[in-house]
């Protein structure tokens, strides 16, 4: 079992910045990929950014050039630096990980952290 704890959400004005953090803990696992999804009211959950163990990254078109995902494999941490925030970035942001445990692949979600961007 892997536990995820997110932090860093909050209220910010348009054009501002926030940095989200997610810490993964548990026993006997290795991270295959970590990322962030978001869900705005009345909308489906969508991928924001993903980083693999090989450090390749994937971003939603709507956040490219504004958001940066990074990871610290030694600490089992993933970060999302969000710049030039827009009101449409308002959503609950969820940490997501894919882990390898004893040869099997599993995925886990964090509890979510609210990001609100005021205009």
PDB file of C-alpha atoms in Angstrom, residues 15-86:
ATOM      1  CA  UNK A  15      -0.872  35.663 -12.959  1.00  0.00           C
ATOM      2  CA  UNK A  16       0.443  34.312  -9.689  1.00  0.00           C
ATOM      3  CA  UNK A  17       2.294  31.120  -8.861  1.00  0.00           C
ATOM      4  CA  UNK A  18       1.881  28.085  -6.648  1.00  0.00           C
ATOM      5  CA  UNK A  19       3.954  24.972  -6.085  1.00  0.00           C
ATOM      6  CA  UNK A  20       2.312  21.655  -5.258  1.00  0.00           C
ATOM      7  CA  UNK A  21       4.147  18.824  -3.544  1.00  0.00           C
ATOM      8  CA  UNK A  22       3.284  15.164  -3.174  1.00  0.00           C
ATOM      9  CA  UNK A  23       5.061  12.681  -0.934  1.00  0.00           C
ATOM     10  CA  UNK A  24       4.704   8.943  -1.465  1.00  0.00           C
ATOM     11  CA  UNK A  25       5.317   6.570   1.415  1.00  0.00           C
ATOM     12  CA  UNK A  26       4.976   2.866   2.013  1.00  0.00           C
ATOM     13  CA  UNK A  27       7.057  -0.274   1.933  1.00  0.00           C
ATOM     14  CA  UNK A  28       8.704  -2.237  -0.812  1.00  0.00           C
ATOM     15  CA  UNK A  29       7.736  -0.190  -3.836  1.00  0.00           C
ATOM     16  CA  UNK A  30       9.501   1.616  -6.640  1.00  0.00           C
ATOM     17  CA  UNK A  31       8.045   4.509  -8.542  1.00  0.00           C
ATOM     18  CA  UNK A  32       7.395   4.006 -12.224  1.00  0.00           C
ATOM     19  CA  UNK A  33       5.673   7.330 -12.859  1.00  0.00           C
ATOM     20  CA  UNK A  34       4.251  10.242 -10.885  1.00  0.00           C
ATOM     21  CA  UNK A  35       1.968  12.999 -11.958  1.00  0.00           C
ATOM     22  CA  UNK A  36      -0.858  15.399 -11.379  1.00  0.00           C
ATOM     23  CA  UNK A  37      -4.452  15.396 -12.517  1.00  0.00           C
ATOM     24  CA  UNK A  38      -7.113  18.005 -11.852  1.00  0.00           C
ATOM     25  CA  UNK A  39     -10.859  18.148 -11.699  1.00  0.00           C
ATOM     26  CA  UNK A  40     -12.883  21.326 -11.944  1.00  0.00           C
ATOM     27  CA  UNK A  41     -16.522  21.450 -10.838  1.00  0.00           C
ATOM     28  CA  UNK A  42     -18.765  19.773 -13.376  1.00  0.00           C
ATOM     29  CA  UNK A  43     -15.841  18.514 -15.437  1.00  0.00           C
ATOM     30  CA  UNK A  44     -14.012  15.245 -15.823  1.00  0.00           C
ATOM     31  CA  UNK A  45     -10.671  14.644 -14.190  1.00  0.00           C
ATOM     32  CA  UNK A  46      -7.895  15.466 -16.644  1.00  0.00           C
ATOM     33  CA  UNK A  47      -4.172  14.908 -16.861  1.00  0.00           C
ATOM     34  CA  UNK A  48      -2.067  17.952 -16.048  1.00  0.00           C
ATOM     35  CA  UNK A  49       1.453  16.558 -16.133  1.00  0.00           C
ATOM     36  CA  UNK A  50       3.275  13.266 -15.772  1.00  0.00           C
ATOM     37  CA  UNK A  51       6.915  12.351 -15.182  1.00  0.00           C
ATOM     38  CA  UNK A  52       8.351   8.882 -15.592  1.00  0.00           C
ATOM     39  CA  UNK A  53      11.160   7.224 -13.676  1.00  0.00           C
ATOM     40  CA  UNK A  54      13.303   7.996 -16.701  1.00  0.00           C
ATOM     41  CA  UNK A  55      12.383  11.683 -16.254  1.00  0.00           C
ATOM     42  CA  UNK A  56      10.424  11.974 -19.481  1.00  0.00           C
ATOM     43  CA  UNK A  57       7.519  14.385 -19.090  1.00  0.00           C
ATOM     44  CA  UNK A  58       4.107  14.869 -20.593  1.00  0.00           C
ATOM     45  CA  UNK A  59       1.926  17.964 -20.235  1.00  0.00           C
ATOM     46  CA  UNK A  60      -1.598  18.942 -21.103  1.00  0.00           C
ATOM     47  CA  UNK A  61      -1.579  21.506 -23.897  1.00  0.00           C
ATOM     48  CA  UNK A  62      -3.371  23.983 -21.660  1.00  0.00           C
ATOM     49  CA  UNK A  63      -0.486  24.127 -19.166  1.00  0.00           C
ATOM     50  CA  UNK A  64       2.575  23.790 -21.405  1.00  0.00           C
ATOM     51  CA  UNK A  65       5.103  26.585 -20.886  1.00  0.00           C
ATOM     52  CA  UNK A  66       3.374  27.564 -17.621  1.00  0.00           C
ATOM     53  CA  UNK A  67       3.646  24.457 -15.433  1.00  0.00           C
ATOM     54  CA  UNK A  68       6.728  22.388 -14.664  1.00  0.00           C
ATOM     55  CA  UNK A  69       6.701  18.908 -13.154  1.00  0.00           C
ATOM     56  CA  UNK A  70       9.727  17.528 -11.369  1.00  0.00           C
ATOM     57  CA  UNK A  71      10.508  14.578  -9.162  1.00  0.00           C
ATOM     58  CA  UNK A  72      12.935  13.509  -6.478  1.00  0.00           C
ATOM     59  CA  UNK A  73      13.189   9.742  -6.648  1.00  0.00           C
ATOM     60  CA  UNK A  74      15.370   9.544  -3.541  1.00  0.00           C
ATOM     61  CA  UNK A  75      12.632  11.182  -1.488  1.00  0.00           C
ATOM     62  CA  UNK A  76       9.668   9.748  -3.435  1.00  0.00           C
ATOM     63  CA  UNK A  77       8.445  13.260  -4.069  1.00  0.00           C
ATOM     64  CA  UNK A  78       6.839  14.932  -7.063  1.00  0.00           C
ATOM     65  CA  UNK A  79       6.326  18.643  -7.524  1.00  0.00           C
ATOM     66  CA  UNK A  80       4.237  20.815  -9.795  1.00  0.00           C
ATOM     67  CA  UNK A  81       5.358  24.399 -10.194  1.00  0.00           C
ATOM     68  CA  UNK A  82       2.525  26.479 -11.611  1.00  0.00           C
ATOM     69  CA  UNK A  83       3.200  29.926 -13.034  1.00  0.00           C
ATOM     70  CA  UNK A  84       1.037  32.476 -14.843  1.00  0.00           C
ATOM     71  CA  UNK A  85      -2.030  30.922 -13.271  1.00  0.00           C
ATOM     72  CA  UNK A  86      -5.396  31.566 -14.880  1.00  0.00           C
TER      73      UNK A  86
END
